[in-house]
């Protein structure tokens, strides 16, 4: 693994239209809906011939998935 989805996605007005159409198409299929995640959406965009650019960042990031993680983050330096 070279990176992790951080939750940021920037799209153009046309890109938003493309995403809405693609999400509707993907969620119409029950098998796809059961395994839907951001990685699947990005792979589908690429498979449909759309460009996906990745911006790598460096620095201090912390993964917060629970209240305990949020409280522990207060001690992060």
mmCIF file of C-alpha atoms in Angstrom:
data_model
loop_
_atom_site.group_PDB
_atom_site.id
_atom_site.type_symbol
_atom_site.label_atom_id
_atom_site.label_comp_id
_atom_site.label_asym_id
_atom_site.label_seq_id
_atom_site.Cartn_x
_atom_site.Cartn_y
_atom_site.Cartn_z
ATOM 1 C CA UNK A 1 0.000 0.000 0.000
ATOM 2 C CA UNK A 2 1.371 3.394 -0.981
ATOM 3 C CA UNK A 3 -1.312 5.569 0.525
ATOM 4 C CA UNK A 4 -4.645 5.730 2.216
ATOM 5 C CA UNK A 5 -7.864 7.498 1.327
ATOM 6 C CA UNK A 6 -7.999 10.539 3.611
ATOM 7 C CA UNK A 7 -11.488 11.715 2.745
ATOM 8 C CA UNK A 8 -10.706 14.626 0.440
ATOM 9 C CA UNK A 9 -12.059 14.734 -3.090
ATOM 10 C CA UNK A 10 -12.075 17.755 -5.362
ATOM 11 C CA UNK A 11 -14.040 17.614 -8.593
ATOM 12 C CA UNK A 12 -15.079 20.077 -11.271
ATOM 13 C CA UNK A 13 -18.725 20.821 -12.049
ATOM 14 C CA UNK A 14 -18.542 18.277 -14.890
ATOM 15 C CA UNK A 15 -16.773 15.834 -12.591
ATOM 16 C CA UNK A 16 -19.668 16.086 -10.158
ATOM 17 C CA UNK A 17 -22.091 15.139 -12.933
ATOM 18 C CA UNK A 18 -19.897 12.172 -13.847
ATOM 19 C CA UNK A 19 -19.717 11.065 -10.197
ATOM 20 C CA UNK A 20 -23.485 11.315 -9.704
ATOM 21 C CA UNK A 21 -24.147 9.225 -12.812
ATOM 22 C CA UNK A 22 -21.519 6.665 -11.865
ATOM 23 C CA UNK A 23 -22.696 6.337 -8.251
ATOM 24 C CA UNK A 24 -26.290 5.844 -9.424
ATOM 25 C CA UNK A 25 -25.152 3.168 -11.882
ATOM 26 C CA UNK A 26 -22.964 1.376 -9.327
ATOM 27 C CA UNK A 27 -25.605 1.405 -6.591
ATOM 28 C CA UNK A 28 -28.258 0.041 -8.956
ATOM 29 C CA UNK A 29 -26.379 -3.285 -8.899
ATOM 30 C CA UNK A 30 -26.992 -5.102 -5.568
ATOM 31 C CA UNK A 31 -23.642 -6.930 -5.712
ATOM 32 C CA UNK A 32 -21.764 -3.681 -6.226
ATOM 33 C CA UNK A 33 -23.803 -1.897 -3.556
ATOM 34 C CA UNK A 34 -22.836 -4.520 -0.958
ATOM 35 C CA UNK A 35 -19.120 -3.806 -1.489
ATOM 36 C CA UNK A 36 -19.258 -0.087 -2.273
ATOM 37 C CA UNK A 37 -16.330 1.955 -1.040
ATOM 38 C CA UNK A 38 -14.253 4.866 -2.234
ATOM 39 C CA UNK A 39 -11.624 2.622 -3.793
ATOM 40 C CA UNK A 40 -14.281 0.922 -5.914
ATOM 41 C CA UNK A 41 -15.606 4.307 -7.031
ATOM 42 C CA UNK A 42 -12.144 5.533 -8.037
ATOM 43 C CA UNK A 43 -11.388 2.280 -9.873
ATOM 44 C CA UNK A 44 -14.710 2.588 -11.737
ATOM 45 C CA UNK A 45 -13.848 6.143 -12.768
ATOM 46 C CA UNK A 46 -10.526 4.964 -14.179
ATOM 47 C CA UNK A 47 -12.189 1.978 -15.889
ATOM 48 C CA UNK A 48 -14.620 4.406 -17.548
ATOM 49 C CA UNK A 49 -11.663 6.353 -18.944
ATOM 50 C CA UNK A 50 -11.658 9.300 -16.534
ATOM 51 C CA UNK A 51 -8.463 10.754 -15.142
ATOM 52 C CA UNK A 52 -7.922 10.465 -11.389
ATOM 53 C CA UNK A 53 -5.037 12.446 -9.966
ATOM 54 C CA UNK A 54 -3.547 11.685 -6.583
ATOM 55 C CA UNK A 55 -1.874 14.343 -4.483
ATOM 56 C CA UNK A 56 0.573 12.960 -1.970
ATOM 57 C CA UNK A 57 1.038 14.783 1.305
ATOM 58 C CA UNK A 58 3.617 14.470 4.039
ATOM 59 C CA UNK A 59 3.202 15.374 7.627
ATOM 60 C CA UNK A 60 1.484 14.314 10.748
ATOM 61 C CA UNK A 61 -1.836 12.603 10.122
ATOM 62 C CA UNK A 62 -3.712 10.576 12.665
ATOM 63 C CA UNK A 63 -6.431 8.011 12.018
ATOM 64 C CA UNK A 64 -9.537 8.684 14.122
ATOM 65 C CA UNK A 65 -12.133 5.910 14.034
ATOM 66 C CA UNK A 66 -13.546 6.027 17.538
ATOM 67 C CA UNK A 67 -14.086 8.303 20.525
ATOM 68 C CA UNK A 68 -10.979 6.771 22.143
ATOM 69 C CA UNK A 69 -8.948 7.669 19.034
ATOM 70 C CA UNK A 70 -10.283 11.240 19.220
ATOM 71 C CA UNK A 71 -9.306 11.530 22.878
ATOM 72 C CA UNK A 72 -5.875 9.994 22.212
ATOM 73 C CA UNK A 73 -5.380 12.482 19.355
ATOM 74 C CA UNK A 74 -5.198 15.234 21.937
ATOM 75 C CA UNK A 75 -1.824 13.787 22.992
ATOM 76 C CA UNK A 76 -0.505 13.543 19.417
ATOM 77 C CA UNK A 77 2.638 15.552 18.680
#
